[in-house]
mmCIF file of C-alpha atoms in Angstrom:
data_model
loop_
_atom_site.group_PDB
_atom_site.id
_atom_site.type_symbol
_atom_site.label_atom_id
_atom_site.label_comp_id
_atom_site.label_asym_id
_atom_site.label_seq_id
_atom_site.Cartn_x
_atom_site.Cartn_y
_atom_site.Cartn_z
ATOM 1 C CA UNK A 1 -6.814 -23.100 9.357
ATOM 2 C CA UNK A 2 -3.671 -25.109 10.205
ATOM 3 C CA UNK A 3 -1.652 -24.270 7.036
ATOM 4 C CA UNK A 4 -2.435 -20.560 7.419
ATOM 5 C CA UNK A 5 -1.551 -20.562 11.116
ATOM 6 C CA UNK A 6 1.732 -22.392 10.447
ATOM 7 C CA UNK A 7 2.600 -19.895 7.718
ATOM 8 C CA UNK A 8 2.231 -16.923 10.063
ATOM 9 C CA UNK A 9 4.015 -18.695 12.941
ATOM 10 C CA UNK A 10 7.049 -19.614 10.838
ATOM 11 C CA UNK A 11 7.429 -16.731 8.388
ATOM 12 C CA UNK A 12 6.068 -13.845 10.479
ATOM 13 C CA UNK A 13 6.296 -14.495 14.205
ATOM 14 C CA UNK A 14 9.252 -16.877 14.027
ATOM 15 C CA UNK A 15 11.116 -14.480 11.756
ATOM 16 C CA UNK A 16 10.853 -11.774 14.429
ATOM 17 C CA UNK A 17 13.649 -13.545 16.320
ATOM 18 C CA UNK A 18 15.999 -12.524 13.521
ATOM 19 C CA UNK A 19 15.637 -8.876 14.527
ATOM 20 C CA UNK A 20 18.388 -9.490 17.066
ATOM 21 C CA UNK A 21 20.923 -8.832 14.284
ATOM 22 C CA UNK A 22 19.851 -5.169 14.386
ATOM 23 C CA UNK A 23 21.850 -5.012 17.637
ATOM 24 C CA UNK A 24 24.868 -6.857 16.246
ATOM 25 C CA UNK A 25 27.549 -6.446 13.618
ATOM 26 C CA UNK A 26 26.198 -9.478 11.838
ATOM 27 C CA UNK A 27 28.371 -11.566 9.535
ATOM 28 C CA UNK A 28 26.780 -14.622 7.860
ATOM 29 C CA UNK A 29 29.891 -16.789 8.324
ATOM 30 C CA UNK A 30 29.982 -16.055 12.059
ATOM 31 C CA UNK A 31 26.280 -16.679 12.562
ATOM 32 C CA UNK A 32 23.848 -14.737 14.702
ATOM 33 C CA UNK A 33 25.182 -15.750 18.103
ATOM 34 C CA UNK A 34 28.895 -15.400 17.283
ATOM 35 C CA UNK A 35 28.570 -11.962 15.672
ATOM 36 C CA UNK A 36 29.785 -9.129 17.952
ATOM 37 C CA UNK A 37 27.167 -7.217 19.940
ATOM 38 C CA UNK A 38 27.005 -3.467 19.171
ATOM 39 C CA UNK A 39 23.872 -2.506 21.121
ATOM 40 C CA UNK A 40 22.251 0.606 19.686
ATOM 41 C CA UNK A 41 25.232 1.361 17.448
ATOM 42 C CA UNK A 42 23.366 0.534 14.234
ATOM 43 C CA UNK A 43 20.463 2.755 15.245
ATOM 44 C CA UNK A 44 22.789 5.621 16.165
ATOM 45 C CA UNK A 45 24.451 5.391 12.756
ATOM 46 C CA UNK A 46 21.066 5.165 11.056
ATOM 47 C CA UNK A 47 19.694 8.303 12.717
ATOM 48 C CA UNK A 48 22.767 10.226 11.543
ATOM 49 C CA UNK A 49 22.539 8.932 7.959
ATOM 50 C CA UNK A 50 21.104 11.539 5.561
ATOM 51 C CA UNK A 51 20.385 8.816 2.965
ATOM 52 C CA UNK A 52 18.160 6.981 5.449
ATOM 53 C CA UNK A 53 16.125 10.083 6.271
ATOM 54 C CA UNK A 54 15.797 10.840 2.574
ATOM 55 C CA UNK A 55 14.283 7.374 2.067
ATOM 56 C CA UNK A 56 11.906 8.031 4.982
ATOM 57 C CA UNK A 57 10.745 11.326 3.449
ATOM 58 C CA UNK A 58 10.197 9.681 0.051
ATOM 59 C CA UNK A 59 8.270 6.844 1.699
ATOM 60 C CA UNK A 60 6.022 9.225 3.623
ATOM 61 C CA UNK A 61 5.290 11.323 0.519
ATOM 62 C CA UNK A 62 4.317 8.291 -1.550
ATOM 63 C CA UNK A 63 2.300 6.827 1.355
ATOM 64 C CA UNK A 64 0.417 10.111 1.791
ATOM 65 C CA UNK A 65 -0.374 10.294 -1.933
ATOM 66 C CA UNK A 66 -1.600 6.690 -1.905
ATOM 67 C CA UNK A 67 -3.728 7.314 1.174
ATOM 68 C CA UNK A 68 -5.372 10.410 -0.331
ATOM 69 C CA UNK A 69 -5.764 9.293 -3.943
ATOM 70 C CA UNK A 70 -5.831 5.474 -3.850
ATOM 71 C CA UNK A 71 -7.770 4.615 -0.688
ATOM 72 C CA UNK A 72 -11.090 6.244 -1.794
ATOM 73 C CA UNK A 73 -10.983 4.677 -5.285
ATOM 74 C CA UNK A 74 -11.988 1.087 -4.307
ATOM 75 C CA UNK A 75 -14.873 2.492 -2.237
ATOM 76 C CA UNK A 76 -16.098 4.670 -5.117
ATOM 77 C CA UNK A 77 -15.750 1.776 -7.562
ATOM 78 C CA UNK A 78 -17.623 -0.552 -5.184
ATOM 79 C CA UNK A 79 -20.459 1.969 -4.915
ATOM 80 C CA UNK A 80 -20.679 2.185 -8.701
ATOM 81 C CA UNK A 81 -20.681 -1.606 -9.057
ATOM 82 C CA UNK A 82 -23.273 -1.951 -6.314
ATOM 83 C CA UNK A 83 -25.547 0.490 -8.132
ATOM 84 C CA UNK A 84 -25.619 -1.653 -11.292
ATOM 85 C CA UNK A 85 -28.934 -3.468 -11.566
ATOM 86 C CA UNK A 86 -27.886 -5.970 -14.237
ATOM 87 C CA UNK A 87 -26.038 -8.768 -12.453
ATOM 88 C CA UNK A 88 -24.403 -9.965 -15.691
ATOM 89 C CA UNK A 89 -22.894 -6.551 -16.371
ATOM 90 C CA UNK A 90 -21.813 -6.242 -12.743
ATOM 91 C CA UNK A 91 -20.018 -9.599 -12.771
ATOM 92 C CA UNK A 92 -18.296 -8.760 -16.062
ATOM 93 C CA UNK A 93 -17.060 -5.377 -14.811
ATOM 94 C CA UNK A 94 -15.905 -6.946 -11.525
ATOM 95 C CA UNK A 95 -13.938 -9.629 -13.366
ATOM 96 C CA UNK A 96 -12.255 -7.060 -15.610
ATOM 97 C CA UNK A 97 -11.434 -4.833 -12.617
ATOM 98 C CA UNK A 98 -9.967 -7.775 -10.658
ATOM 99 C CA UNK A 99 -7.606 -8.958 -13.407
ATOM 100 C CA UNK A 100 -4.771 -6.386 -12.995
ATOM 101 C CA UNK A 101 -4.275 -7.522 -9.387
ATOM 102 C CA UNK A 102 -2.981 -10.887 -10.631
ATOM 103 C CA UNK A 103 -0.419 -9.310 -12.973
ATOM 104 C CA UNK A 104 3.088 -9.112 -11.514
ATOM 105 C CA UNK A 105 4.743 -5.752 -11.009
ATOM 106 C CA UNK A 106 7.316 -6.691 -13.646
ATOM 107 C CA UNK A 107 4.558 -6.840 -16.275
ATOM 108 C CA UNK A 108 2.771 -3.739 -14.937
ATOM 109 C CA UNK A 109 5.931 -1.616 -15.069
ATOM 110 C CA UNK A 110 6.714 -2.957 -18.545
ATOM 111 C CA UNK A 111 3.202 -2.032 -19.734
ATOM 112 C CA UNK A 112 3.550 1.518 -18.422
ATOM 113 C CA UNK A 113 6.969 1.793 -20.070
ATOM 114 C CA UNK A 114 5.520 0.650 -23.394
ATOM 115 C CA UNK A 115 2.822 3.311 -23.156
ATOM 116 C CA UNK A 116 4.495 6.230 -21.363
ATOM 117 C CA UNK A 117 8.193 5.578 -21.934
ATOM 118 C CA UNK A 118 10.569 7.650 -24.051
ATOM 119 C CA UNK A 119 9.813 5.437 -27.082
ATOM 120 C CA UNK A 120 6.343 4.351 -25.960
ATOM 121 C CA UNK A 121 2.994 4.617 -27.685
ATOM 122 C CA UNK A 122 2.275 8.107 -26.375
ATOM 123 C CA UNK A 123 5.527 9.599 -27.658
ATOM 124 C CA UNK A 124 5.200 7.723 -30.943
ATOM 125 C CA UNK A 125 1.785 9.293 -31.453
ATOM 126 C CA UNK A 126 3.046 12.747 -30.448
ATOM 127 C CA UNK A 127 6.031 12.427 -32.761
ATOM 128 C CA UNK A 128 3.867 11.350 -35.708
ATOM 129 C CA UNK A 129 1.595 14.326 -35.029
ATOM 130 C CA UNK A 130 4.561 16.708 -35.065
ATOM 131 C CA UNK A 131 4.299 17.502 -31.348
ATOM 132 C CA UNK A 132 7.051 17.520 -28.728
ATOM 133 C CA UNK A 133 7.511 14.269 -26.818
ATOM 134 C CA UNK A 134 7.468 13.801 -23.039
ATOM 135 C CA UNK A 135 9.441 11.302 -20.985
ATOM 136 C CA UNK A 136 7.091 10.449 -18.126
ATOM 137 C CA UNK A 137 8.748 7.206 -17.037
ATOM 138 C CA UNK A 138 12.200 8.748 -16.699
ATOM 139 C CA UNK A 139 11.077 12.047 -15.179
ATOM 140 C CA UNK A 140 11.857 12.188 -11.417
ATOM 141 C CA UNK A 141 9.266 14.944 -10.884
ATOM 142 C CA UNK A 142 6.505 12.746 -12.324
ATOM 143 C CA UNK A 143 7.587 9.593 -10.499
ATOM 144 C CA UNK A 144 5.442 9.854 -7.364
ATOM 145 C CA UNK A 145 2.135 10.573 -9.195
ATOM 146 C CA UNK A 146 3.068 7.821 -11.650
ATOM 147 C CA UNK A 147 3.502 5.119 -8.981
ATOM 148 C CA UNK A 148 0.179 6.113 -7.385
ATOM 149 C CA UNK A 149 -1.520 5.792 -10.777
ATOM 150 C CA UNK A 150 0.055 2.345 -11.180
ATOM 151 C CA UNK A 151 -1.276 1.213 -7.795
ATOM 152 C CA UNK A 152 -4.759 2.501 -8.640
ATOM 153 C CA UNK A 153 -4.774 0.690 -11.983
ATOM 154 C CA UNK A 154 -3.481 -2.561 -10.490
ATOM 155 C CA UNK A 155 -5.273 -2.897 -7.146
ATOM 156 C CA UNK A 156 -8.366 -0.668 -7.129
ATOM 157 C CA UNK A 157 -10.578 -3.443 -8.491
ATOM 158 C CA UNK A 158 -9.289 -5.988 -5.989
ATOM 159 C CA UNK A 159 -9.863 -3.539 -3.156
ATOM 160 C CA UNK A 160 -13.581 -3.417 -3.908
ATOM 161 C CA UNK A 161 -14.172 -6.965 -2.630
ATOM 162 C CA UNK A 162 -14.497 -6.079 1.059
ATOM 163 C CA UNK A 163 -16.532 -2.943 0.325
ATOM 164 C CA UNK A 164 -18.923 -4.906 -1.900
ATOM 165 C CA UNK A 165 -19.351 -7.486 0.866
ATOM 166 C CA UNK A 166 -20.195 -4.696 3.315
ATOM 167 C CA UNK A 167 -22.621 -3.060 0.862
ATOM 168 C CA UNK A 168 -24.394 -6.402 0.356
ATOM 169 C CA UNK A 169 -25.329 -6.385 4.066
ATOM 170 C CA UNK A 170 -27.211 -3.084 3.842
ATOM 171 C CA UNK A 171 -30.968 -3.616 4.145
ATOM 172 C CA UNK A 172 -32.654 -2.639 0.862
ATOM 173 C CA UNK A 173 -35.764 -1.610 2.802
ATOM 174 C CA UNK A 174 -33.807 1.296 4.259
ATOM 175 C CA UNK A 175 -33.155 2.605 0.751
ATOM 176 C CA UNK A 176 -36.821 2.206 -0.132
ATOM 177 C CA UNK A 177 -37.960 3.993 3.009
ATOM 178 C CA UNK A 178 -35.491 6.832 2.420
ATOM 179 C CA UNK A 179 -36.638 7.172 -1.200
ATOM 180 C CA UNK A 180 -40.288 7.303 -0.120
ATOM 181 C CA UNK A 181 -39.385 10.070 2.331
ATOM 182 C CA UNK A 182 -37.952 12.053 -0.573
ATOM 183 C CA UNK A 183 -34.231 11.392 -0.060
ATOM 184 C CA UNK A 184 -32.186 11.654 -3.246
ATOM 185 C CA UNK A 185 -29.174 9.477 -4.145
ATOM 186 C CA UNK A 186 -26.708 11.646 -2.216
ATOM 187 C CA UNK A 187 -28.810 11.738 0.963
ATOM 188 C CA UNK A 188 -29.402 7.966 0.740
ATOM 189 C CA UNK A 189 -25.648 7.472 0.503
ATOM 190 C CA UNK A 190 -24.961 9.837 3.415
ATOM 191 C CA UNK A 191 -27.657 8.559 5.810
ATOM 192 C CA UNK A 192 -27.967 4.876 4.821
ATOM 193 C CA UNK A 193 -24.929 3.581 2.949
ATOM 194 C CA UNK A 194 -22.147 5.406 4.769
ATOM 195 C CA UNK A 195 -23.286 4.545 8.340
ATOM 196 C CA UNK A 196 -23.638 0.885 7.313
ATOM 197 C CA UNK A 197 -20.136 0.557 5.889
ATOM 198 C CA UNK A 198 -18.372 2.989 8.222
ATOM 199 C CA UNK A 199 -16.962 0.240 10.521
ATOM 200 C CA UNK A 200 -15.401 -1.486 7.509
ATOM 201 C CA UNK A 201 -13.957 1.792 6.219
ATOM 202 C CA UNK A 202 -12.437 2.557 9.640
ATOM 203 C CA UNK A 203 -11.010 -0.961 9.923
ATOM 204 C CA UNK A 204 -9.384 -0.824 6.480
ATOM 205 C CA UNK A 205 -8.065 2.674 7.146
ATOM 206 C CA UNK A 206 -6.379 1.492 10.362
ATOM 207 C CA UNK A 207 -4.848 -1.483 8.565
ATOM 208 C CA UNK A 208 -3.683 0.838 5.803
ATOM 209 C CA UNK A 209 -1.978 3.072 8.366
ATOM 210 C CA UNK A 210 -0.134 0.037 9.719
ATOM 211 C CA UNK A 211 1.300 -0.573 6.246
ATOM 212 C CA UNK A 212 1.801 3.100 5.424
ATOM 213 C CA UNK A 213 5.591 2.695 5.268
ATOM 214 C CA UNK A 214 5.258 -0.275 2.866
ATOM 215 C CA UNK A 215 4.627 1.461 -0.427
ATOM 216 C CA UNK A 216 5.668 -1.316 -2.815
ATOM 217 C CA UNK A 217 9.204 -2.727 -2.801
ATOM 218 C CA UNK A 218 9.040 -4.483 -6.191
ATOM 219 C CA UNK A 219 7.360 -1.514 -7.846
ATOM 220 C CA UNK A 220 10.040 0.910 -6.629
ATOM 221 C CA UNK A 221 12.999 -1.396 -7.245
ATOM 222 C CA UNK A 222 12.010 -1.940 -10.877
ATOM 223 C CA UNK A 223 11.852 1.807 -11.569
ATOM 224 C CA UNK A 224 14.620 3.084 -9.302
ATOM 225 C CA UNK A 225 17.312 3.085 -11.970
ATOM 226 C CA UNK A 226 15.115 5.021 -14.420
ATOM 227 C CA UNK A 227 14.608 8.037 -12.128
ATOM 228 C CA UNK A 228 17.444 7.639 -9.631
ATOM 229 C CA UNK A 229 17.483 7.095 -5.853
ATOM 230 C CA UNK A 230 16.687 10.750 -5.177
ATOM 231 C CA UNK A 231 13.130 10.171 -6.381
ATOM 232 C CA UNK A 232 12.595 6.425 -5.867
ATOM 233 C CA UNK A 233 14.559 5.451 -2.734
ATOM 234 C CA UNK A 234 12.187 4.232 -0.018
ATOM 235 C CA UNK A 235 12.842 2.427 3.258
ATOM 236 C CA UNK A 236 12.440 -1.033 1.695
ATOM 237 C CA UNK A 237 14.881 -0.353 -1.148
ATOM 238 C CA UNK A 238 17.260 1.297 1.341
ATOM 239 C CA UNK A 239 17.193 -1.905 3.420
ATOM 240 C CA UNK A 240 17.728 -4.009 0.280
ATOM 241 C CA UNK A 241 20.741 -2.069 -0.976
ATOM 242 C CA UNK A 242 22.310 -1.740 2.479
ATOM 243 C CA UNK A 243 21.734 -5.364 3.478
ATOM 244 C CA UNK A 244 21.460 -7.705 0.497
ATOM 245 C CA UNK A 245 23.617 -5.681 -1.919
ATOM 246 C CA UNK A 246 25.996 -3.967 0.511
ATOM 247 C CA UNK A 247 26.281 -6.782 3.044
ATOM 248 C CA UNK A 248 25.656 -4.480 6.034
ATOM 249 C CA UNK A 249 22.998 -6.774 7.477
ATOM 250 C CA UNK A 250 22.850 -5.369 10.998
ATOM 251 C CA UNK A 251 22.389 -1.813 9.742
ATOM 252 C CA UNK A 252 19.686 -2.902 7.284
ATOM 253 C CA UNK A 253 17.905 -4.875 10.023
ATOM 254 C CA UNK A 254 17.898 -1.786 12.238
ATOM 255 C CA UNK A 255 16.177 0.222 9.484
ATOM 256 C CA UNK A 256 13.624 -2.550 8.971
ATOM 257 C CA UNK A 257 12.930 -2.816 12.703
ATOM 258 C CA UNK A 258 12.475 0.961 12.900
ATOM 259 C CA UNK A 259 9.893 0.750 10.116
ATOM 260 C CA UNK A 260 8.021 -2.073 11.879
ATOM 261 C CA UNK A 261 7.885 -0.218 15.192
ATOM 262 C CA UNK A 262 6.508 2.913 13.524
ATOM 263 C CA UNK A 263 3.827 0.848 11.786
ATOM 264 C CA UNK A 264 2.816 -0.827 15.046
ATOM 265 C CA UNK A 265 2.617 2.551 16.797
ATOM 266 C CA UNK A 266 0.409 3.954 14.029
ATOM 267 C CA UNK A 267 -2.000 1.007 14.289
ATOM 268 C CA UNK A 268 -2.211 1.409 18.068
ATOM 269 C CA UNK A 269 -2.815 5.179 17.846
ATOM 270 C CA UNK A 270 -5.375 4.859 15.039
ATOM 271 C CA UNK A 271 -7.216 2.153 16.947
ATOM 272 C CA UNK A 272 -7.411 4.371 20.035
ATOM 273 C CA UNK A 273 -8.835 7.203 17.919
ATOM 274 C CA UNK A 274 -11.400 4.794 16.454
ATOM 275 C CA UNK A 275 -12.489 3.801 19.973
ATOM 276 C CA UNK A 276 -12.984 7.459 20.900
ATOM 277 C CA UNK A 277 -15.156 7.900 17.789
ATOM 278 C CA UNK A 278 -17.343 4.968 18.817
ATOM 279 C CA UNK A 279 -15.923 2.389 16.383
ATOM 280 C CA UNK A 280 -14.585 -1.046 17.270
ATOM 281 C CA UNK A 281 -11.411 -0.792 15.184
ATOM 282 C CA UNK A 282 -9.068 -3.746 14.862
ATOM 283 C CA UNK A 283 -9.497 -4.848 18.495
ATOM 284 C CA UNK A 284 -11.500 -3.675 21.487
#
């Protein structure tokens, strides 16, 4: 456990000390302590910045689409895999479903561009068939559904691991007893499977809410130029362009700290709701 603990202490908890630059007009050559203190000035400027609020709205829209359309997919896929009786077929399908997770976003975006881009396979086929072509990759209106589809293709298989582990703990005798009592597949799922995996589903949902404002920095950055910031600007890319590109480090740190505080508040609120519903949640 020591390497893992050291990683979190240095790169997560230790890095929290750097948030002090959100309250300063930070300049790298002056250092953190010699940079002038501005208090809540960066936050005041941020709350009055229309570009920041536009990135927040984009982030929330993409997060909501991912929560509604992506979150149930790993559970459904895990249920389908769990229902396979041939272990060889199950292992093969699992391996194929896991593979996209290990492909970098650079390759994933390039694959989608080769298929759905202006000169991709789809438009080549449509052109050869004498039909009108469609530019999905460069269409701002199609961007949000497109990025959700990319996340589903890349990570749905990997997300089944925890659900499959939870499904493996369900007593098979409960299924047999329910079947003897005349319960069909749907009623067995509703009265046996779902109650058994409900704590895991609640736990993952709470953790997902904590990361709801993190909708994929690399994925958005790689496609931002194709559709423009109006469609693809999120909080993470806003922080990147304000801080790393623009050099306004204190302002960018304020936006990042705002995002972290909202995520922490969502986890706390969701955990309280889970307690009221009789679930353990992330912590008691």
